[in-house]
Amino acid sequence: MTIRQIFVILRARSRLIFSVFIVVAAVSAVVAVILPRNYTANVALVIDAKSANALLGQMLSSQMLGGYMATQVDIIASRRVVERAAATPEVANDEALRAAWRAETGEEVAFPLWLADEIESNLDVKPSRDSNVVQIAYTCAVAEQCANVANAVANAYIATNLEMKVQPARQYAQWFESRNSSLRETVEAARRRLSDYQREHGIVTTDERLDVETARLDELSRQLVTAQSERTDSRSRRNQSGSGEMLPEVVQSSLLGSLKGELARLEAQREQATARLGRRHPEIVRADREIASLQGRIALETSRIVGSIDTTDRVNADRVAEMREAVDEQKGKVLKLKAQRDQIAVLQKDLDSAQQAYDVVNGRLAETNLESQAQQTNVFVLASATPPRLPSSPRRALIVALASVLGVLLGVSLALGLEMIRRRVRSEADVVDVLGIPVLGALPRAKNTLLLR
């Protein structure tokens, strides 16, 4: 079947097509008039997703924005928000809703439960694609009722959003408060142990005292080294006391020098007198006595010097022993102070650790207390719902237009179907198709019926 044949068929059955179109359009118009009217109220919310917690300055990363907005949409449509909206006076006291509840359930189902189901089934939450605006739409049969429910849902979501931030903060604040008390006691106990240890050992500033004692130990060590050097020197001189005349002290003694000079002079005089007077002469005898006396004095002075060296050596030995004992005692003090300093360092570290933990918990306690008292959220009402003037459904013009298109298609389909069931000859091509003989000529359609009579 060619397109020309189809157009010929449609023109021949135009009355049928037009009748079907009229019937379908009329039925659709009646249905559009009969269908109940529904209204849709919209609330626009702006969710500041970047500053999820503006109170504490916490910023949300760009990777989490999509998930955050999807979570907020799910929260708005959640049962908790719906039940909270259903419990508001503007919605719960609506007589039209109560009448619908009685007519539908006969009061066999609790009104709050039925109302929450009703709101949940007619609620539509849609986020904007490229912004942080969320649209809350509610559809019902009464315009004012739609606006009240939409606004109630928005307010319930804002209250729930605030509660979701404040309630955990209050719980954390209680926990931090209990931990803060125990950590304060720990800090006080650590400080008390440190002060008791310092008081027990008489330590005020450990580092300064240790420095003083260490300096004193160094000084005693230097003195011990000096004393040991002097002891070594005195001991070497004492070992040389067998030849006392060779000792530096003996050689350098002025008294011995003068006595030895006098002895040499007397010996010289005696030698001269002996040669002149003889050995038994009284002057020679007196000279011998004087020489012997000088020699005795020299020997006595030499022995005194040697004895002083022995005394100095003993004194140096005693000094070395005393200095060694003092150094050992000072070492004990320094080691004791170091041990005390190590113990104080341990106690101080315990105190610092306890203080650090207390400061962290105390800071978090202040933050959670501040957050638990917050009354602002990151959700703002951009546009509240107002009773719509025009119904959102049914769309009568759209219904009639679609029905008209459907009527035309149905009429065309019916015309073509009837033609296929009962084929008629309507053109030269039909003669060829049906009879299988060629067409020799065709009479034109008469434009005036009088010519045909």
C-alpha positions as CSV (number, residue, x, y, z in Angstrom):
1,M,0.0,0.0,0.0
2,T,1.4,3.3,-1.1
3,I,1.3,6.6,0.7
4,R,-1.1,7.9,-1.9
5,Q,-3.5,5.0,-1.3
6,I,-3.3,5.7,2.4
7,F,-4.2,9.3,1.9
8,V,-7.1,8.2,-0.3
9,I,-8.4,5.8,2.4
10,L,-8.1,8.5,5.1
11,R,-10.0,11.0,3.0
12,A,-12.7,8.4,2.3
13,R,-13.1,7.6,6.0
14,S,-12.5,11.2,7.3
15,R,-16.0,11.1,9.0
16,L,-15.0,8.1,11.0
17,I,-11.7,9.6,12.1
18,F,-13.4,12.9,13.0
19,S,-16.1,11.0,15.0
20,V,-13.5,9.1,16.9
21,F,-11.5,12.2,17.6
22,I,-14.6,14.1,18.9
23,V,-15.6,11.2,21.1
24,V,-12.1,10.8,22.7
25,A,-11.7,14.5,23.1
26,A,-15.1,14.8,24.8
27,V,-14.4,11.9,27.1
28,S,-11.0,13.3,28.1
29,A,-12.6,16.7,28.7
30,V,-15.2,15.1,31.0
31,V,-12.6,13.1,32.8
32,A,-10.4,16.2,33.3
33,V,-13.4,18.0,34.8
34,I,-14.3,15.1,37.0
35,L,-10.8,14.4,38.4
36,P,-10.2,16.0,41.8
37,R,-8.0,19.0,42.0
38,N,-4.6,18.8,43.7
39,Y,-2.4,21.6,44.8
40,T,1.4,21.6,45.3
41,A,3.1,23.9,47.8
42,N,6.9,24.4,47.6
43,V,9.5,25.5,50.2
44,A,13.0,26.4,49.1
45,L,15.9,25.8,51.6
46,V,19.5,26.8,51.2
47,I,22.0,24.5,52.9
48,D,25.4,26.0,53.5
49,A,27.3,22.8,52.9
50,K,30.7,24.4,53.0
51,S,30.5,25.5,56.6
52,A,28.9,22.4,58.2
53,N,29.9,23.7,61.6
54,A,30.3,27.5,61.4
55,L,30.5,27.7,65.2
56,L,33.8,25.7,65.4
57,G,35.0,26.9,62.0
58,Q,34.9,23.4,60.4
59,M,34.9,23.5,56.6
60,L,33.6,20.7,54.5
61,S,35.9,19.5,51.6
62,S,34.6,19.7,48.1
63,Q,34.8,15.9,47.7
64,M,32.2,15.5,50.5
65,L,29.7,18.1,49.3
66,G,27.7,15.7,47.1
67,G,27.4,13.1,49.8
68,Y,26.5,15.8,52.4
69,M,23.7,17.2,50.2
70,A,22.3,13.7,49.5
71,T,22.3,13.0,53.2
72,Q,20.4,16.1,53.9
73,V,17.8,15.2,51.3
74,D,17.4,11.8,52.9
75,I,17.0,13.4,56.4
76,I,14.3,15.8,55.1
77,A,12.3,12.8,53.7
78,S,13.0,10.7,56.8
79,R,10.3,9.3,59.1
80,R,11.6,11.3,62.0
81,V,11.2,14.6,60.2
82,V,7.8,13.6,58.9
83,E,6.5,12.6,62.3
84,R,7.8,15.8,63.8
85,A,6.0,17.8,61.1
86,A,2.8,15.8,61.7
87,A,3.0,16.7,65.4
88,T,3.0,20.5,64.9
89,P,-0.3,22.2,65.9
90,E,-0.9,23.7,62.4
91,V,-1.0,20.2,60.9
92,A,-2.3,18.0,63.8
93,N,-5.3,20.3,64.4
94,D,-6.4,20.6,60.8
95,E,-10.0,19.5,60.7
96,A,-9.9,18.6,57.0
97,L,-7.2,16.1,57.7
98,R,-9.0,14.7,60.7
99,A,-12.2,14.3,58.5
100,A,-10.2,12.5,55.8
101,W,-8.7,10.3,58.5
102,R,-12.1,9.3,59.9
103,A,-13.5,8.7,56.4
104,E,-10.6,6.5,55.4
105,T,-9.8,4.5,58.5
106,G,-12.9,4.9,60.7
107,E,-10.6,5.9,63.5
108,E,-9.1,2.3,63.6
109,V,-5.6,3.6,63.0
110,A,-4.0,6.2,65.2
111,F,-4.2,9.7,63.7
112,P,-0.5,10.6,64.1
113,L,0.5,7.3,62.4
114,W,-2.0,7.8,59.5
115,L,-1.0,11.5,59.2
116,A,2.7,10.6,59.0
117,D,2.0,8.0,56.3
118,E,-0.1,10.6,54.4
119,I,2.6,13.2,54.5
120,E,5.4,10.8,53.6
121,S,3.4,9.5,50.5
122,N,2.7,13.0,49.2
123,L,6.1,14.6,50.0
124,D,8.7,15.2,47.3
125,V,12.2,16.5,48.1
126,K,14.4,17.5,45.2
127,P,17.9,19.0,45.4
128,S,19.0,21.5,42.7
129,R,21.6,20.1,40.4
130,D,24.2,22.9,40.5
131,S,23.4,24.7,43.8
132,N,22.8,24.1,47.5
133,V,19.1,24.8,47.2
134,V,16.6,22.0,48.1
135,Q,13.0,22.1,47.1
136,I,10.4,20.6,49.4
137,A,7.1,20.0,47.6
138,Y,3.9,18.7,49.2
139,T,0.7,17.8,47.2
140,C,-2.8,17.6,48.6
141,A,-6.4,18.6,47.8
142,V,-6.5,21.8,49.9
143,A,-4.2,24.7,49.0
144,E,-3.8,26.1,52.5
145,Q,-3.2,22.6,53.9
146,C,-0.4,22.0,51.4
147,A,1.3,25.2,52.5
148,N,1.0,24.4,56.2
149,V,2.4,20.9,55.8
150,A,5.3,22.0,53.5
151,N,6.3,24.7,56.0
152,A,5.9,22.2,58.9
153,V,8.2,19.8,57.2
154,A,10.8,22.6,56.6
155,N,10.7,23.7,60.2
156,A,10.8,20.1,61.4
157,Y,13.9,19.5,59.3
158,I,15.6,22.7,60.7
159,A,14.8,21.6,64.2
160,T,16.0,18.1,63.6
161,N,19.2,19.4,61.9
162,L,19.9,21.5,65.0
163,E,19.1,18.7,67.3
164,M,21.4,16.3,65.4
165,K,24.3,18.8,66.1
166,V,23.3,19.8,69.6
167,Q,22.4,16.5,71.1
168,P,25.7,14.7,70.4
169,A,27.5,17.8,71.6
170,R,25.6,17.6,74.9
171,Q,26.5,13.9,75.3
172,Y,30.1,14.6,74.5
173,A,30.1,17.5,77.0
174,Q,28.8,15.3,79.7
175,W,31.5,12.7,78.9
176,F,34.2,15.3,78.8
177,E,33.0,16.8,82.1
178,S,33.4,13.4,83.8
179,R,36.9,12.9,82.2
180,N,37.8,16.5,83.1
181,S,37.2,15.9,86.8
182,S,39.2,12.7,86.8
183,L,42.1,14.3,84.9
184,R,42.1,17.3,87.2
185,E,42.5,14.9,90.1
186,T,45.3,13.1,88.3
187,V,47.1,16.5,87.7
188,E,46.7,17.5,91.3
189,A,48.0,14.1,92.5
190,A,51.1,14.3,90.1
191,R,51.8,17.9,91.3
192,R,51.5,16.8,94.9
193,R,53.9,13.9,94.4
194,L,56.4,16.3,92.8
195,S,56.2,18.9,95.6
196,D,56.3,16.2,98.3
197,Y,59.5,14.8,96.8
198,Q,61.1,18.2,96.5
199,R,60.1,19.1,100.1
200,E,61.4,15.7,101.4
201,H,64.8,16.2,99.8
202,G,65.0,20.0,100.3
203,I,65.2,20.7,96.6
204,V,64.0,24.0,95.3
205,T,65.8,24.4,91.9
206,T,67.5,21.1,91.1
207,D,69.5,22.3,88.1
208,E,71.1,25.2,89.8
209,R,72.0,23.2,92.9
210,L,73.4,20.4,90.7
211,D,75.5,23.0,88.8
212,V,76.9,24.3,92.1
213,E,77.8,20.9,93.4
214,T,79.3,19.9,90.1
215,A,81.5,23.0,90.1
216,R,82.5,22.3,93.7
217,L,83.5,18.7,92.7
218,D,85.6,20.1,89.8
219,E,87.3,22.5,92.2
220,L,88.0,19.7,94.7
221,S,89.3,17.5,91.9
222,R,91.7,20.2,90.8
223,Q,92.9,20.7,94.4
224,L,93.4,16.9,94.7
225,V,95.5,16.9,91.6
226,T,97.6,19.8,93.0
227,A,98.0,18.1,96.4
228,Q,99.0,14.9,94.7
229,S,101.6,16.7,92.7
230,E,102.9,18.4,95.8
231,R,102.9,15.0,97.6
232,T,104.9,13.5,94.8
233,D,107.4,16.3,94.9
234,S,107.8,16.2,98.7
235,R,108.2,12.4,98.6
236,S,110.9,12.6,96.0
237,R,112.8,15.2,98.1
238,R,112.3,13.1,101.2
239,N,113.8,10.1,99.3
240,Q,116.9,12.3,98.6
241,S,117.3,13.2,102.3
242,G,120.1,10.6,102.6
243,S,122.4,13.1,101.0
244,G,120.9,16.1,102.7
245,E,123.6,18.5,101.6
246,M,122.4,18.0,98.0
247,L,118.9,19.0,98.8
248,P,117.8,22.3,97.1
249,E,116.5,23.6,100.5
250,V,119.9,22.9,102.1
251,V,121.9,24.4,99.2
252,Q,119.7,27.5,99.0
253,S,119.6,28.1,102.8
254,S,121.3,31.4,103.7
255,L,121.9,30.4,107.2
256,L,123.8,27.3,106.2
257,G,125.6,29.3,103.6
258,S,126.9,31.7,106.2
259,L,127.7,28.9,108.6
260,K,129.6,27.1,105.9
261,G,131.4,30.3,105.0
262,E,132.4,30.8,108.6
263,L,133.5,27.2,108.9
264,A,135.7,27.5,105.8
265,R,137.3,30.7,107.2
266,L,138.0,29.0,110.6
267,E,139.4,26.0,108.9
268,A,141.7,28.1,106.8
269,Q,142.8,30.1,109.9
270,R,143.4,26.8,111.7
271,E,145.6,25.4,108.9
272,Q,147.7,28.6,109.0
273,A,148.0,28.5,112.7
274,T,148.8,24.8,112.8
275,A,151.6,25.3,110.4
276,R,152.9,28.1,112.5
277,L,152.1,27.0,116.1
278,G,151.6,23.2,116.0
279,R,148.5,21.1,116.7
280,R,148.5,21.2,120.5
281,H,148.7,24.9,120.8
282,P,145.8,26.4,122.8
283,E,144.7,28.5,119.9
284,I,144.6,25.5,117.6
285,V,142.6,23.6,120.3
286,R,140.2,26.6,120.6
287,A,139.9,26.8,116.8
288,D,139.1,23.0,116.7
289,R,136.3,23.6,119.3
290,E,134.9,26.5,117.2
291,I,135.0,24.4,114.0
292,A,133.3,21.5,115.8
293,S,130.7,23.8,117.1
294,L,130.0,25.2,113.6
295,Q,129.9,21.7,112.1
296,G,127.4,20.8,114.8
297,R,125.3,23.8,114.0
298,I,125.5,23.0,110.3
299,A,124.5,19.4,110.9
300,L,121.7,20.5,113.2
301,E,120.4,23.0,110.6
302,T,120.7,20.4,107.9
303,S,118.8,17.9,109.9
304,R,116.1,20.5,110.7
305,I,115.7,21.2,107.0
306,V,115.5,17.5,106.2
307,G,113.0,17.1,109.1
308,S,110.9,19.9,107.7
309,I,110.8,18.1,104.3
310,D,109.6,14.9,106.1
311,T,107.0,17.0,107.9
312,T,105.9,18.6,104.6
313,D,105.7,15.2,103.0
314,R,103.5,13.9,105.8
315,V,101.3,17.0,105.6
316,N,101.0,16.6,101.9
317,A,100.1,12.9,102.3
318,D,97.4,13.9,104.9
319,R,96.2,16.6,102.6
320,V,95.9,14.2,99.7
321,A,94.0,11.8,101.8
322,E,91.6,14.5,103.0
323,M,91.2,15.9,99.5
324,R,90.5,12.4,98.2
325,E,87.9,11.8,100.9
326,A,86.3,15.2,100.1
327,V,86.2,14.4,96.4
328,D,84.6,11.0,97.1
329,E,82.1,12.7,99.4
330,Q,81.3,15.4,96.8
331,K,80.9,12.7,94.1
332,G,78.4,11.0,96.3
333,K,76.5,14.3,96.6
334,V,76.6,14.9,92.9
335,L,75.4,11.3,92.1
336,K,72.7,11.7,94.7
337,L,71.6,15.0,93.2
338,K,71.6,13.4,89.7
339,A,69.4,10.6,91.0
340,Q,67.1,13.1,92.6
341,R,67.0,15.1,89.4
342,D,66.2,11.9,87.4
343,Q,63.4,11.1,89.8
344,I,62.1,14.7,89.6
345,A,62.3,14.5,85.8
346,V,60.1,11.4,85.9
347,L,57.6,13.1,88.3
348,Q,57.7,16.3,86.1
349,K,57.0,14.2,83.0
350,D,54.1,12.5,84.7
351,L,52.8,16.0,85.6
352,D,53.3,17.4,82.1
353,S,51.5,14.4,80.6
354,A,48.6,14.7,83.0
355,Q,48.5,18.5,82.4
356,Q,48.5,18.0,78.6
357,A,45.7,15.5,78.7
358,Y,43.8,17.8,81.0
359,D,44.3,20.8,78.7
360,V,43.1,18.8,75.7
361,V,40.0,17.5,77.4
362,N,39.3,20.9,78.9
363,G,39.5,22.5,75.5
364,R,37.2,20.0,74.0
365,L,34.8,20.5,76.9
366,A,34.7,24.2,76.2
367,E,34.1,23.5,72.5
368,T,31.3,21.0,73.1
369,N,29.7,23.2,75.7
370,L,29.7,26.0,73.2
371,E,28.3,23.8,70.5
372,S,25.6,22.3,72.7
373,Q,24.3,25.8,73.3
374,A,24.1,26.7,69.6
375,Q,20.7,27.9,68.3
376,Q,21.8,28.4,64.7
377,T,22.1,25.9,61.8
378,N,23.5,26.0,58.4
379,V,20.0,25.8,56.9
380,F,18.1,28.9,55.8
381,V,14.6,29.2,54.4
382,L,14.9,30.9,51.0
383,A,11.2,30.9,50.3
384,S,8.4,29.7,52.5
385,A,5.3,27.9,51.1
386,T,2.2,29.9,50.4
387,P,-1.2,28.5,49.4
388,P,-1.0,28.0,45.6
389,R,-3.6,29.8,43.5
390,L,-3.7,27.2,40.7
391,P,-3.9,23.4,41.0
392,S,-0.9,21.4,40.0
393,S,-3.1,18.5,38.8
394,P,-5.1,17.6,36.8
395,R,-3.6,19.6,33.9
396,R,-6.8,19.8,31.8
397,A,-5.4,21.4,28.7
398,L,-2.6,18.8,28.6
399,I,-5.0,16.0,29.1
400,V,-7.3,17.3,26.3
401,A,-4.4,17.8,24.0
402,L,-2.9,14.4,24.6
403,A,-6.4,12.8,24.3
404,S,-7.0,14.7,21.0
405,V,-3.7,13.3,19.6
406,L,-4.7,9.9,20.8
407,G,-8.2,10.3,19.2
408,V,-6.6,11.1,15.9
409,L,-4.2,8.2,16.1
410,L,-7.1,5.9,17.1
411,G,-9.3,7.1,14.3
412,V,-6.6,6.6,11.7
413,S,-5.8,3.2,13.1
414,L,-9.5,2.2,13.0
415,A,-9.9,3.5,9.5
416,L,-6.9,1.6,8.2
417,G,-8.0,-1.5,10.1
418,L,-11.5,-1.5,8.6
419,E,-10.0,-0.9,5.2
420,M,-7.7,-3.9,5.6
421,I,-10.7,-6.1,6.7
422,R,-13.0,-4.9,3.9
423,R,-10.9,-3.7,1.0
424,R,-12.5,-1.3,-1.5
425,V,-11.5,0.1,-4.9
426,R,-10.7,3.8,-4.4
427,S,-8.1,4.5,-7.1
428,E,-6.5,3.2,-10.3
429,A,-3.8,1.4,-8.3
430,D,-6.6,-0.5,-6.4
431,V,-8.0,-1.7,-9.7
432,V,-4.7,-3.1,-10.7
433,D,-4.1,-4.6,-7.2
434,V,-7.6,-6.1,-6.9
435,L,-8.5,-7.2,-10.5
436,G,-5.0,-7.6,-11.9
437,I,-6.0,-5.8,-15.2
438,P,-4.5,-2.6,-16.5
439,V,-6.5,0.6,-16.4
440,L,-7.2,2.1,-19.8
441,G,-8.8,5.4,-18.6
442,A,-10.3,7.2,-15.6
443,L,-13.2,9.6,-15.4
444,P,-12.6,12.7,-13.4
445,R,-14.6,13.3,-10.3
446,A,-17.7,15.4,-11.1
447,K,-17.7,18.8,-9.5
448,N,-21.4,19.5,-10.3
449,T,-24.0,16.9,-9.5
450,L,-26.3,18.3,-12.2
451,L,-24.0,17.1,-14.9
452,L,-24.3,13.6,-13.6
453,R,-28.1,13.4,-13.9
